[in-house]
Structure formats: C-alpha cells, structure tokens
Amino acid sequence: MPVVLFTASTWSHIAHFHRPYLRAFHALGWQVHAACGGASLPIPEADACFDIPFEKKMTAPANFRAQARLRALMAEHRYDLVITHTSLAAFFTRLAAASVRHRPAVVNVAHGYLFDDETPFLKKNVLVSAERLTASQTDLLLTMNDYDTRFARCYRLGRRVEQIPGMGVDFSRFPAVSPQERLALRREHGINADAFVLLYAAEFSPRKSQATLLQAMPLLPQHVVLALPGQGALLDECRRLAEDLGVGDRVIFPGYCAAMASWYALADCAVSASRSEGLPFNIMEAMHASLPVVATAVKGHTDLVTPGQTGFLFPYGDGAAFAGAIEELLAEPDRTAAMGRAAAQAAEPYELSRVLPQVMELYLSAVQ
C-alpha cells in the first residue's frame, strides 16, 4: 500500500484546507500520515499523526529538531510521496528529504511566497535563497498566482512548476439567503437595514493592515459600517485606533468566527488591505456570495479581482484611494449589484469539486 505524508507548520492548516485531499488519497487506497506543529487538532482522515516542534522563527533550534524528526519519519516509513505546505514546514521538510537514503517524491505547495517586487532587498534575498537551496528536493512545485508562478519558473524553484487555482473552496457552506433572512442577520448583529457593510475577515497582523481601512472610515458616509472578524496580535490596537478616529460606533469586531456564512450574507462589499496574498479564501468566498471586492493591488488579489467588473483595486496603504473606490460603489447601486453577480460567476472555477481533481492529478503525477 503506498503511503503519503502531509506536512505543515500547524495542524490547523491541514484541518482547514486539506482534509478533502486526505480523503481522496484514502479513496485511492493510500495510507495517509500527517506531521505538523502547533496545537493539536483531530485529523480523522489521517492514519497516523506526528507532532513536530516547529517554531515561527526560522533559526529557532526547535526547527532543526523538527528537521531531524521528519528525517527519521521518512527513513522509518519510506514514504512514496511527501506533500508539504506553508513556507517554514516546506523548508525543513525538504532539508530532511535531502538526507534520506531512499528519498520520497516531494511536492511543495506554495500558498503564497512572502515576497514580491516591493519586498526589501535583504528580506527578499533571504527568502529566495531558502527556496533556491531546497529547489533540488522539489520534484513538483505548485503555485497559486501568476506572480509566484513566473518567479518560480524564472529561478527554477522546482524541477517542475505548475499553477493551480488554490486548494478549492467548498461553496456549499455558503447557501444563498432571502432578503428577509439578510435583515434578520443584520438585526442580530445590531446593524441597520440601510447600512452599507464592508467585510474584511482576516488575522490582525501587520501584513493584513486593518489600520488602513480604519483610517479611511472618517472619509466615508456615516451609514458605512466596517466589520472585522478575526483575532490576532493587533486586535486591541485596532480597537483603540477605531475609538481614537471617532468611528468606534461604525466598526464591528466580532472576534474569531468559525462560520462566516452569516457575515457574507449581511455584507454589501468585501474588502482587503493586505500586503500580499497567495490566493485568498476570504475573497473567493465573498465573490461566491455575490459581493463586489475592493482590495489592494497585490498578487493574489490581482488574480481574482477584475477592476471595474468584479470590484476595484487600490494601492497598498492608500486609505484615500480605498475610500474613493467605496464612494464609487455607493454612487452606483445598480453597477455595484452587477459587479456582485459578475464576482459570483468569476468564483466558479475555484469551487472544491472542480479544483480537487486537478490538484490530485498533479499530486499523483509526482510518483508516476
């Protein structure tokens, strides 16, 4: 029986994005193992789970212990295929594979390189060097946006580079709602029926840049409401900023939301101020929910949003440009509704049932 190993920096990554693929391997008669760091989560689709001591800082001693642990697992189980996710885990997984006598086929899924053309030279050089160091151990590299694909092919970051439409989104989790249900959801969250609701579901971190949106809120009409579901290190700082700007009554901080369907249903527009993305799930989900998108003109967003058709793009960090785009939506309700319908249509290729067969075919090609 062939055996596949999935690795990632955190168990939550496997739990949220890859369980359908574990099930697909089982259906084909494979045994499935998973090795991850962070807080443990149940992964019932895995035949065996191994805790790996990954730490966020690349040079942390624990990461080299993680590499040794992964090497031991590969030597013991003699995997046919290793599929690695997230930059940190991918680096140490491939280092481990390099020192195994019977090296398995290795697939690296790049969910979005943490660099682009605007990244400071030193930081970009370090990150690119890590990818180039492990390129020889990457039999197949799967990228998710045009920038990463072009870069990976130019610098030969894998023996073979293929682009995929993300990992697929299960849109069945986001059913359509009636106008009456939409109003009821708004009442539940204390939102007026005539409010224009902007939605940005993201971790509160420097890269996600919620502060840009908050700084733009005083430029927008009083009936514009910003909802910011999520948790993270900068949550309290953003709460204070909203109060300092005098918009605390128009910004909602719901915290972590396991079920986002109700928020998509009550919103009028999805927004993002992120510095960079791979191929963001929150934007694809919002598009499926017929929401126009106003997002930063960065990789990942530029792959999904067609300016003037499914939404608008604005320069990273430019709150005034963001506010201007929202004003355009407010001024033309019929056009805004048409953008939402176009967004829903544009999201269809990213549906899980379409994407999973494509990705599985590529996974299996690495061992054929």
mmCIF file of C-alpha atoms in Angstrom:
data_model
loop_
_atom_site.group_PDB
_atom_site.id
_atom_site.type_symbol
_atom_site.label_atom_id
_atom_site.label_comp_id
_atom_site.label_asym_id
_atom_site.label_seq_id
_atom_site.Cartn_x
_atom_site.Cartn_y
_atom_site.Cartn_z
ATOM 1 C CA MET A 1 0.000 0.000 0.000
ATOM 2 C CA PRO A 2 1.513 3.400 -0.960
ATOM 3 C CA VAL A 3 1.940 5.935 1.832
ATOM 4 C CA VAL A 4 1.768 9.735 1.635
ATOM 5 C CA LEU A 5 2.954 12.217 4.258
ATOM 6 C CA PHE A 6 1.427 15.699 4.567
ATOM 7 C CA THR A 7 3.434 18.301 6.482
ATOM 8 C CA ALA A 8 2.571 21.856 7.561
ATOM 9 C CA SER A 9 3.669 24.314 10.219
ATOM 10 C CA THR A 10 0.349 23.950 12.078
ATOM 11 C CA TRP A 11 -2.338 21.322 12.436
ATOM 12 C CA SER A 12 -4.959 23.994 11.783
ATOM 13 C CA HIS A 13 -3.637 24.406 8.245
ATOM 14 C CA ILE A 14 -4.272 20.738 7.438
ATOM 15 C CA ALA A 15 -7.609 20.788 9.249
ATOM 16 C CA HIS A 16 -8.919 23.848 7.409
ATOM 17 C CA PHE A 17 -7.629 23.299 3.882
ATOM 18 C CA HIS A 18 -6.535 19.736 3.162
ATOM 19 C CA ARG A 19 -8.855 17.162 4.708
ATOM 20 C CA PRO A 20 -10.662 16.569 1.362
ATOM 21 C CA TYR A 21 -7.294 15.610 -0.131
ATOM 22 C CA LEU A 22 -6.529 13.185 2.678
ATOM 23 C CA ARG A 23 -9.906 11.571 1.998
ATOM 24 C CA ALA A 24 -9.142 11.442 -1.726
ATOM 25 C CA PHE A 25 -5.888 9.586 -1.114
ATOM 26 C CA HIS A 26 -7.732 7.107 1.128
ATOM 27 C CA ALA A 27 -10.290 6.531 -1.614
ATOM 28 C CA LEU A 28 -7.428 5.572 -3.933
ATOM 29 C CA GLY A 29 -6.080 3.018 -1.456
ATOM 30 C CA TRP A 30 -3.250 5.075 0.024
ATOM 31 C CA GLN A 31 -2.255 5.210 3.662
ATOM 32 C CA VAL A 32 -2.119 8.795 4.910
ATOM 33 C CA HIS A 33 0.196 10.293 7.551
ATOM 34 C CA ALA A 34 0.377 13.898 8.761
ATOM 35 C CA ALA A 35 3.185 15.703 10.615
ATOM 36 C CA CYS A 36 2.605 19.243 11.877
ATOM 37 C CA GLY A 37 3.400 21.709 14.637
ATOM 38 C CA GLY A 38 1.281 23.914 16.858
ATOM 39 C CA ALA A 39 -1.772 22.988 18.873
ATOM 40 C CA SER A 40 -3.020 19.511 18.054
ATOM 41 C CA LEU A 41 -6.320 19.099 16.259
ATOM 42 C CA PRO A 42 -8.143 15.893 15.359
ATOM 43 C CA ILE A 43 -7.469 14.806 11.764
ATOM 44 C CA PRO A 44 -9.663 11.709 11.436
ATOM 45 C CA GLU A 45 -8.638 11.188 7.800
ATOM 46 C CA ALA A 46 -5.005 10.535 8.824
ATOM 47 C CA ASP A 47 -3.912 7.000 9.702
ATOM 48 C CA ALA A 48 -1.061 8.398 11.790
ATOM 49 C CA CYS A 49 -0.307 11.881 13.162
ATOM 50 C CA PHE A 50 3.071 13.104 14.380
ATOM 51 C CA ASP A 51 3.708 16.283 16.358
ATOM 52 C CA ILE A 52 6.667 18.245 15.015
ATOM 53 C CA PRO A 53 8.284 21.038 17.086
ATOM 54 C CA PHE A 54 8.092 23.809 14.507
ATOM 55 C CA GLU A 55 8.627 27.366 15.716
ATOM 56 C CA LYS A 56 7.834 30.515 13.769
ATOM 57 C CA LYS A 57 11.390 31.906 13.875
ATOM 58 C CA MET A 58 13.309 30.157 11.097
ATOM 59 C CA THR A 59 16.581 29.861 13.055
ATOM 60 C CA ALA A 60 14.997 28.539 16.261
ATOM 61 C CA PRO A 61 16.806 25.363 17.481
ATOM 62 C CA ALA A 62 13.447 23.578 17.610
ATOM 63 C CA ASN A 63 13.186 23.752 13.831
ATOM 64 C CA PHE A 64 16.368 21.758 13.418
ATOM 65 C CA ARG A 65 14.968 19.188 15.822
ATOM 66 C CA ALA A 66 11.869 19.216 13.624
ATOM 67 C CA GLN A 67 14.064 18.506 10.607
ATOM 68 C CA ALA A 68 15.674 15.547 12.399
ATOM 69 C CA ARG A 69 12.245 14.220 13.406
ATOM 70 C CA LEU A 70 10.992 14.445 9.818
ATOM 71 C CA ARG A 71 14.097 12.710 8.515
ATOM 72 C CA ALA A 72 13.541 9.870 10.995
ATOM 73 C CA LEU A 73 9.907 9.531 9.906
ATOM 74 C CA MET A 74 10.911 9.372 6.244
ATOM 75 C CA ALA A 75 13.576 6.780 6.951
ATOM 76 C CA GLU A 76 11.219 4.659 9.045
ATOM 77 C CA HIS A 77 8.128 4.741 6.829
ATOM 78 C CA ARG A 78 9.806 5.081 3.430
ATOM 79 C CA TYR A 79 7.027 7.286 2.088
ATOM 80 C CA ASP A 80 6.171 7.153 -1.572
ATOM 81 C CA LEU A 81 5.121 10.805 -1.579
ATOM 82 C CA VAL A 82 5.596 13.806 0.697
ATOM 83 C CA ILE A 83 3.354 16.863 0.215
ATOM 84 C CA THR A 84 4.452 19.914 2.162
ATOM 85 C CA HIS A 85 2.587 23.140 2.893
ATOM 86 C CA THR A 86 3.486 26.517 4.456
ATOM 87 C CA SER A 87 6.914 28.098 3.952
ATOM 88 C CA LEU A 88 8.501 27.060 7.257
ATOM 89 C CA ALA A 89 7.435 23.420 7.101
ATOM 90 C CA ALA A 90 8.279 23.223 3.408
ATOM 91 C CA PHE A 91 11.843 24.373 4.014
ATOM 92 C CA PHE A 92 12.633 21.907 6.801
ATOM 93 C CA THR A 93 10.686 19.057 5.192
ATOM 94 C CA ARG A 94 12.772 19.379 2.046
ATOM 95 C CA LEU A 95 16.013 19.641 4.032
ATOM 96 C CA ALA A 96 15.025 16.413 5.769
ATOM 97 C CA ALA A 97 14.234 14.700 2.466
ATOM 98 C CA ALA A 98 17.653 15.631 1.098
ATOM 99 C CA SER A 99 19.404 13.457 3.664
ATOM 100 C CA VAL A 100 17.199 10.360 3.377
ATOM 101 C CA ARG A 101 18.749 7.407 1.570
ATOM 102 C CA HIS A 102 15.515 6.453 -0.189
ATOM 103 C CA ARG A 103 14.104 9.914 -0.861
ATOM 104 C CA PRO A 104 10.358 10.094 -1.482
ATOM 105 C CA ALA A 105 8.891 12.198 -4.258
ATOM 106 C CA VAL A 106 8.335 15.687 -2.844
ATOM 107 C CA VAL A 107 5.584 18.142 -3.762
ATOM 108 C CA ASN A 108 5.754 21.661 -2.345
ATOM 109 C CA VAL A 109 2.516 23.645 -2.407
ATOM 110 C CA ALA A 110 3.366 27.352 -2.245
ATOM 111 C CA HIS A 111 0.357 29.087 -0.722
ATOM 112 C CA GLY A 112 1.917 32.472 -1.494
ATOM 113 C CA TYR A 113 5.569 33.425 -1.285
ATOM 114 C CA LEU A 114 6.161 36.028 1.417
ATOM 115 C CA PHE A 115 7.890 38.349 -1.034
ATOM 116 C CA ASP A 116 7.217 40.296 -4.225
ATOM 117 C CA ASP A 117 8.875 43.094 -6.180
ATOM 118 C CA GLU A 118 8.232 45.591 -3.366
ATOM 119 C CA THR A 119 9.867 43.486 -0.630
ATOM 120 C CA PRO A 120 13.079 44.994 0.825
ATOM 121 C CA PHE A 121 16.136 43.508 -0.861
ATOM 122 C CA LEU A 122 17.678 41.800 2.183
ATOM 123 C CA LYS A 123 14.432 40.142 3.294
ATOM 124 C CA LYS A 124 13.619 39.020 -0.224
ATOM 125 C CA ASN A 125 17.136 37.671 -0.745
ATOM 126 C CA VAL A 126 16.937 35.554 2.424
ATOM 127 C CA LEU A 127 13.537 34.123 1.479
ATOM 128 C CA VAL A 128 14.506 33.423 -2.123
ATOM 129 C CA SER A 129 17.773 31.821 -1.014
ATOM 130 C CA ALA A 130 15.839 29.391 1.182
ATOM 131 C CA GLU A 131 13.686 28.401 -1.775
ATOM 132 C CA ARG A 132 16.662 28.008 -4.099
ATOM 133 C CA LEU A 133 18.520 25.907 -1.522
ATOM 134 C CA THR A 134 15.680 23.369 -1.439
ATOM 135 C CA ALA A 135 14.699 23.544 -5.120
ATOM 136 C CA SER A 136 16.641 20.381 -5.986
ATOM 137 C CA GLN A 137 14.491 18.461 -3.492
ATOM 138 C CA THR A 138 11.256 19.764 -5.039
ATOM 139 C CA ASP A 139 10.049 17.343 -7.689
ATOM 140 C CA LEU A 140 6.860 19.330 -8.208
ATOM 141 C CA LEU A 141 6.128 22.880 -7.123
ATOM 142 C CA LEU A 142 2.501 24.021 -7.147
ATOM 143 C CA THR A 143 1.887 27.781 -7.137
ATOM 144 C CA MET A 144 -1.385 29.684 -6.822
ATOM 145 C CA ASN A 145 -0.948 33.058 -8.500
ATOM 146 C CA ASP A 146 0.666 34.446 -11.621
ATOM 147 C CA TYR A 147 3.494 36.298 -9.873
ATOM 148 C CA ASP A 148 4.649 33.263 -7.900
ATOM 149 C CA THR A 149 4.433 31.050 -10.975
ATOM 150 C CA ARG A 150 6.537 33.386 -13.105
ATOM 151 C CA PHE A 151 9.079 33.851 -10.329
ATOM 152 C CA ALA A 152 9.346 30.124 -9.573
ATOM 153 C CA ARG A 153 9.881 29.256 -13.220
ATOM 154 C CA CYS A 154 12.419 32.032 -13.729
ATOM 155 C CA TYR A 155 14.508 30.957 -10.736
ATOM 156 C CA ARG A 156 13.802 27.221 -11.170
ATOM 157 C CA LEU A 157 12.468 26.760 -7.658
ATOM 158 C CA GLY A 158 11.248 23.272 -8.519
ATOM 159 C CA ARG A 159 12.084 20.615 -11.076
ATOM 160 C CA ARG A 160 8.584 21.164 -12.420
ATOM 161 C CA VAL A 161 6.331 24.155 -11.704
ATOM 162 C CA GLU A 162 2.562 24.089 -12.222
ATOM 163 C CA GLN A 163 -0.080 26.659 -11.282
ATOM 164 C CA ILE A 164 -3.281 25.572 -9.536
ATOM 165 C CA PRO A 165 -6.490 27.519 -8.716
ATOM 166 C CA GLY A 166 -5.847 27.280 -4.988
ATOM 167 C CA MET A 167 -6.952 24.259 -2.983
ATOM 168 C CA GLY A 168 -10.637 24.771 -3.767
ATOM 169 C CA VAL A 169 -13.428 26.251 -1.673
ATOM 170 C CA ASP A 170 -16.459 24.309 -0.508
ATOM 171 C CA PHE A 171 -19.095 26.816 -1.539
ATOM 172 C CA SER A 172 -21.874 24.557 -0.280
ATOM 173 C CA ARG A 173 -21.106 26.000 3.173
ATOM 174 C CA PHE A 174 -22.413 29.374 1.998
ATOM 175 C CA PRO A 175 -26.046 28.980 0.927
ATOM 176 C CA ALA A 176 -27.998 31.878 -0.535
ATOM 177 C CA VAL A 177 -30.280 33.772 1.858
ATOM 178 C CA SER A 178 -33.529 35.616 1.287
ATOM 179 C CA PRO A 179 -33.872 39.391 1.818
ATOM 180 C CA GLN A 180 -35.830 38.647 4.986
ATOM 181 C CA GLU A 181 -33.054 36.412 6.335
ATOM 182 C CA ARG A 182 -30.490 39.076 5.481
ATOM 183 C CA LEU A 183 -32.399 41.676 7.506
ATOM 184 C CA ALA A 184 -32.731 39.251 10.403
ATOM 185 C CA LEU A 185 -28.974 38.666 10.396
ATOM 186 C CA ARG A 186 -28.383 42.398 10.473
ATOM 187 C CA ARG A 187 -30.709 42.836 13.425
ATOM 188 C CA GLU A 188 -28.892 40.019 15.206
ATOM 189 C CA HIS A 189 -25.616 41.943 14.922
ATOM 190 C CA GLY A 190 -27.109 45.366 15.612
ATOM 191 C CA ILE A 191 -26.665 46.629 12.039
ATOM 192 C CA ASN A 192 -29.211 48.980 10.473
ATOM 193 C CA ALA A 193 -31.115 47.815 7.425
ATOM 194 C CA ASP A 194 -29.853 50.799 5.372
ATOM 195 C CA ALA A 195 -26.163 50.400 6.348
ATOM 196 C CA PHE A 196 -23.564 49.695 3.670
ATOM 197 C CA VAL A 197 -21.479 46.936 5.262
ATOM 198 C CA LEU A 198 -17.826 46.366 4.372
ATOM 199 C CA LEU A 199 -16.445 42.970 5.409
ATOM 200 C CA TYR A 200 -12.793 42.010 5.967
ATOM 201 C CA ALA A 201 -12.232 38.643 7.641
ATOM 202 C CA ALA A 202 -8.542 38.288 8.492
ATOM 203 C CA GLU A 203 -5.989 37.794 11.229
ATOM 204 C CA PHE A 204 -4.996 41.031 12.937
ATOM 205 C CA SER A 205 -1.356 41.168 11.859
ATOM 206 C CA PRO A 206 0.919 43.765 10.209
ATOM 207 C CA ARG A 207 0.542 42.066 6.812
ATOM 208 C CA LYS A 208 -3.254 42.275 6.879
ATOM 209 C CA SER A 209 -3.147 46.068 7.530
ATOM 210 C CA GLN A 210 -6.605 46.637 9.027
ATOM 211 C CA ALA A 211 -5.370 50.064 10.146
ATOM 212 C CA THR A 212 -5.537 51.312 6.537
ATOM 213 C CA LEU A 213 -9.273 50.634 6.427
ATOM 214 C CA LEU A 214 -9.863 52.181 9.830
ATOM 215 C CA GLN A 215 -8.030 55.358 8.796
ATOM 216 C CA ALA A 216 -10.287 55.583 5.743
ATOM 217 C CA MET A 217 -13.539 55.300 7.684
ATOM 218 C CA PRO A 218 -13.739 59.015 8.647
ATOM 219 C CA LEU A 219 -13.694 59.782 4.905
ATOM 220 C CA LEU A 220 -16.816 57.692 4.290
ATOM 221 C CA PRO A 221 -20.515 58.465 4.971
ATOM 222 C CA GLN A 222 -22.000 57.650 8.359
ATOM 223 C CA HIS A 223 -24.058 54.739 7.046
ATOM 224 C CA VAL A 224 -20.901 52.823 6.023
ATOM 225 C CA VAL A 225 -20.064 50.102 8.559
ATOM 226 C CA LEU A 226 -16.850 48.078 8.668
ATOM 227 C CA ALA A 227 -16.943 44.509 10.055
ATOM 228 C CA LEU A 228 -13.578 42.991 11.001
ATOM 229 C CA PRO A 229 -13.992 39.367 12.121
ATOM 230 C CA GLY A 230 -10.789 37.775 13.348
ATOM 231 C CA GLN A 231 -8.236 37.595 16.120
ATOM 232 C CA GLY A 232 -4.544 38.381 16.345
ATOM 233 C CA ALA A 233 -1.787 40.390 17.973
ATOM 234 C CA LEU A 234 -3.020 43.767 16.665
ATOM 235 C CA LEU A 235 -6.698 43.377 17.561
ATOM 236 C CA ASP A 236 -6.617 45.590 20.661
ATOM 237 C CA GLU A 237 -4.505 48.183 18.856
ATOM 238 C CA CYS A 238 -7.083 48.348 16.062
ATOM 239 C CA ARG A 239 -9.916 48.696 18.571
ATOM 240 C CA ARG A 240 -8.118 51.663 20.131
ATOM 241 C CA LEU A 241 -7.464 53.191 16.712
ATOM 242 C CA ALA A 242 -11.160 52.983 15.803
ATOM 243 C CA GLU A 243 -12.060 54.857 19.008
ATOM 244 C CA ASP A 244 -9.310 57.452 18.509
ATOM 245 C CA LEU A 245 -10.585 58.126 14.975
ATOM 246 C CA GLY A 246 -14.137 58.578 16.224
ATOM 247 C CA VAL A 247 -15.503 55.647 14.211
ATOM 248 C CA GLY A 248 -15.837 53.104 17.002
ATOM 249 C CA ASP A 249 -19.616 53.077 16.580
ATOM 250 C CA ARG A 250 -19.236 52.121 12.895
ATOM 251 C CA VAL A 251 -16.666 49.340 13.273
ATOM 252 C CA ILE A 252 -17.588 45.842 14.464
ATOM 253 C CA PHE A 253 -15.009 43.480 15.966
ATOM 254 C CA PRO A 254 -16.794 40.104 16.263
ATOM 255 C CA GLY A 255 -13.637 38.133 17.133
ATOM 256 C CA TYR A 256 -12.935 34.745 15.612
ATOM 257 C CA CYS A 257 -15.891 33.460 13.581
ATOM 258 C CA ALA A 258 -15.851 29.756 12.757
ATOM 259 C CA ALA A 259 -18.895 30.165 10.499
ATOM 260 C CA MET A 260 -18.626 33.095 8.096
ATOM 261 C CA ALA A 261 -21.776 32.413 6.069
ATOM 262 C CA SER A 262 -23.929 34.881 8.001
ATOM 263 C CA TRP A 263 -21.374 37.676 7.587
ATOM 264 C CA TYR A 264 -21.172 37.222 3.832
ATOM 265 C CA ALA A 265 -24.962 37.173 3.719
ATOM 266 C CA LEU A 266 -25.388 40.506 5.530
ATOM 267 C CA ALA A 267 -22.497 42.376 3.863
ATOM 268 C CA ASP A 268 -22.576 44.634 0.803
ATOM 269 C CA CYS A 269 -18.902 44.542 -0.164
ATOM 270 C CA ALA A 270 -15.795 42.510 0.674
ATOM 271 C CA VAL A 271 -12.602 44.466 1.306
ATOM 272 C CA SER A 272 -8.950 43.688 1.952
ATOM 273 C CA ALA A 273 -5.963 45.861 2.837
ATOM 274 C CA SER A 274 -3.442 43.003 2.794
ATOM 275 C CA ARG A 275 0.217 43.495 1.848
ATOM 276 C CA SER A 276 0.392 40.216 -0.093
ATOM 277 C CA GLU A 277 -1.605 37.043 -0.649
ATOM 278 C CA GLY A 278 -1.382 33.630 -2.241
ATOM 279 C CA LEU A 279 -4.939 33.068 -3.448
ATOM 280 C CA PRO A 280 -7.112 34.228 -0.545
ATOM 281 C CA PHE A 281 -10.028 32.079 0.558
ATOM 282 C CA ASN A 282 -11.873 35.038 2.088
ATOM 283 C CA ILE A 283 -12.019 36.828 -1.257
ATOM 284 C CA MET A 284 -13.156 33.737 -3.155
ATOM 285 C CA GLU A 285 -15.859 33.056 -0.555
ATOM 286 C CA ALA A 286 -17.066 36.653 -0.701
ATOM 287 C CA MET A 287 -17.183 36.602 -4.505
ATOM 288 C CA HIS A 288 -19.265 33.429 -4.416
ATOM 289 C CA ALA A 289 -21.642 35.288 -2.094
ATOM 290 C CA SER A 290 -22.121 37.911 -4.854
ATOM 291 C CA LEU A 291 -20.107 40.606 -3.092
ATOM 292 C CA PRO A 292 -18.040 43.060 -5.125
ATOM 293 C CA VAL A 293 -14.467 43.287 -3.850
ATOM 294 C CA VAL A 294 -12.312 46.332 -3.063
ATOM 295 C CA ALA A 295 -8.797 45.140 -2.335
ATOM 296 C CA THR A 296 -5.152 46.104 -2.536
ATOM 297 C CA ALA A 297 -3.472 45.720 -5.921
ATOM 298 C CA VAL A 298 -1.169 42.922 -4.791
ATOM 299 C CA LYS A 299 -0.564 39.390 -6.039
ATOM 300 C CA GLY A 300 -3.393 37.056 -5.202
ATOM 301 C CA HIS A 301 -5.916 39.891 -5.352
ATOM 302 C CA THR A 302 -4.946 40.790 -8.910
ATOM 303 C CA ASP A 303 -5.557 37.158 -9.898
ATOM 304 C CA LEU A 304 -9.121 37.267 -8.586
ATOM 305 C CA VAL A 305 -10.455 40.812 -8.997
ATOM 306 C CA THR A 306 -11.072 42.386 -12.398
ATOM 307 C CA PRO A 307 -11.204 46.172 -11.853
ATOM 308 C CA GLY A 308 -14.473 47.686 -12.955
ATOM 309 C CA GLN A 309 -16.101 44.286 -13.432
ATOM 310 C CA THR A 310 -15.953 42.417 -10.116
ATOM 311 C CA GLY A 311 -14.694 45.274 -7.928
ATOM 312 C CA PHE A 312 -11.782 47.676 -7.602
ATOM 313 C CA LEU A 313 -8.090 47.500 -6.693
ATOM 314 C CA PHE A 314 -6.257 50.241 -4.807
ATOM 315 C CA PRO A 315 -2.572 50.839 -3.942
ATOM 316 C CA TYR A 316 -1.412 49.150 -0.740
ATOM 317 C CA GLY A 317 -1.578 51.526 2.231
ATOM 318 C CA ASP A 318 -3.625 54.197 0.398
ATOM 319 C CA GLY A 319 -6.676 54.773 2.565
ATOM 320 C CA ALA A 320 -7.879 57.690 0.467
ATOM 321 C CA ALA A 321 -7.890 55.543 -2.690
ATOM 322 C CA PHE A 322 -9.784 52.851 -0.797
ATOM 323 C CA ALA A 323 -12.386 55.381 0.329
ATOM 324 C CA GLY A 324 -12.691 56.646 -3.249
ATOM 325 C CA ALA A 325 -13.452 53.141 -4.513
ATOM 326 C CA ILE A 326 -16.138 52.669 -1.871
ATOM 327 C CA GLU A 327 -17.662 56.024 -2.857
ATOM 328 C CA GLU A 328 -17.910 54.767 -6.436
ATOM 329 C CA LEU A 329 -19.869 51.740 -5.263
ATOM 330 C CA LEU A 330 -22.170 53.921 -3.175
ATOM 331 C CA ALA A 331 -22.831 56.249 -6.106
ATOM 332 C CA GLU A 332 -23.940 53.487 -8.498
ATOM 333 C CA PRO A 333 -26.040 50.832 -6.709
ATOM 334 C CA ASP A 334 -27.080 49.108 -9.935
ATOM 335 C CA ARG A 335 -23.475 48.807 -11.103
ATOM 336 C CA THR A 336 -22.457 47.551 -7.667
ATOM 337 C CA ALA A 337 -25.095 44.816 -7.838
ATOM 338 C CA ALA A 338 -23.902 43.865 -11.324
ATOM 339 C CA MET A 339 -20.327 43.607 -10.018
ATOM 340 C CA GLY A 340 -21.542 41.250 -7.308
ATOM 341 C CA ARG A 341 -23.211 38.996 -9.865
ATOM 342 C CA ALA A 342 -20.066 39.026 -12.010
ATOM 343 C CA ALA A 343 -17.981 38.178 -8.943
ATOM 344 C CA ALA A 344 -20.128 35.121 -8.222
ATOM 345 C CA GLN A 345 -19.631 33.892 -11.767
ATOM 346 C CA ALA A 346 -15.878 34.544 -11.627
ATOM 347 C CA ALA A 347 -15.606 32.480 -8.437
ATOM 348 C CA GLU A 348 -16.978 29.281 -10.003
ATOM 349 C CA PRO A 349 -13.598 27.860 -11.202
ATOM 350 C CA TYR A 350 -12.373 27.855 -7.586
ATOM 351 C CA GLU A 351 -15.084 25.515 -6.294
ATOM 352 C CA LEU A 352 -13.656 22.499 -4.470
ATOM 353 C CA SER A 353 -15.345 19.916 -6.701
ATOM 354 C CA ARG A 354 -13.603 21.467 -9.720
ATOM 355 C CA VAL A 355 -10.217 22.056 -8.128
ATOM 356 C CA LEU A 356 -9.695 18.797 -6.221
ATOM 357 C CA PRO A 357 -9.453 16.552 -9.314
ATOM 358 C CA GLN A 358 -6.937 18.935 -10.890
ATOM 359 C CA VAL A 359 -4.728 19.006 -7.805
ATOM 360 C CA MET A 360 -4.962 15.262 -7.199
ATOM 361 C CA GLU A 361 -3.890 14.581 -10.777
ATOM 362 C CA LEU A 362 -0.813 16.729 -10.226
ATOM 363 C CA TYR A 363 -0.037 15.133 -6.845
ATOM 364 C CA LEU A 364 -0.136 11.676 -8.358
ATOM 365 C CA SER A 365 1.952 12.743 -11.365
ATOM 366 C CA ALA A 366 4.890 13.210 -8.995
ATOM 367 C CA VAL A 367 5.080 9.423 -8.417
ATOM 368 C CA GLN A 368 4.296 8.233 -11.917
#
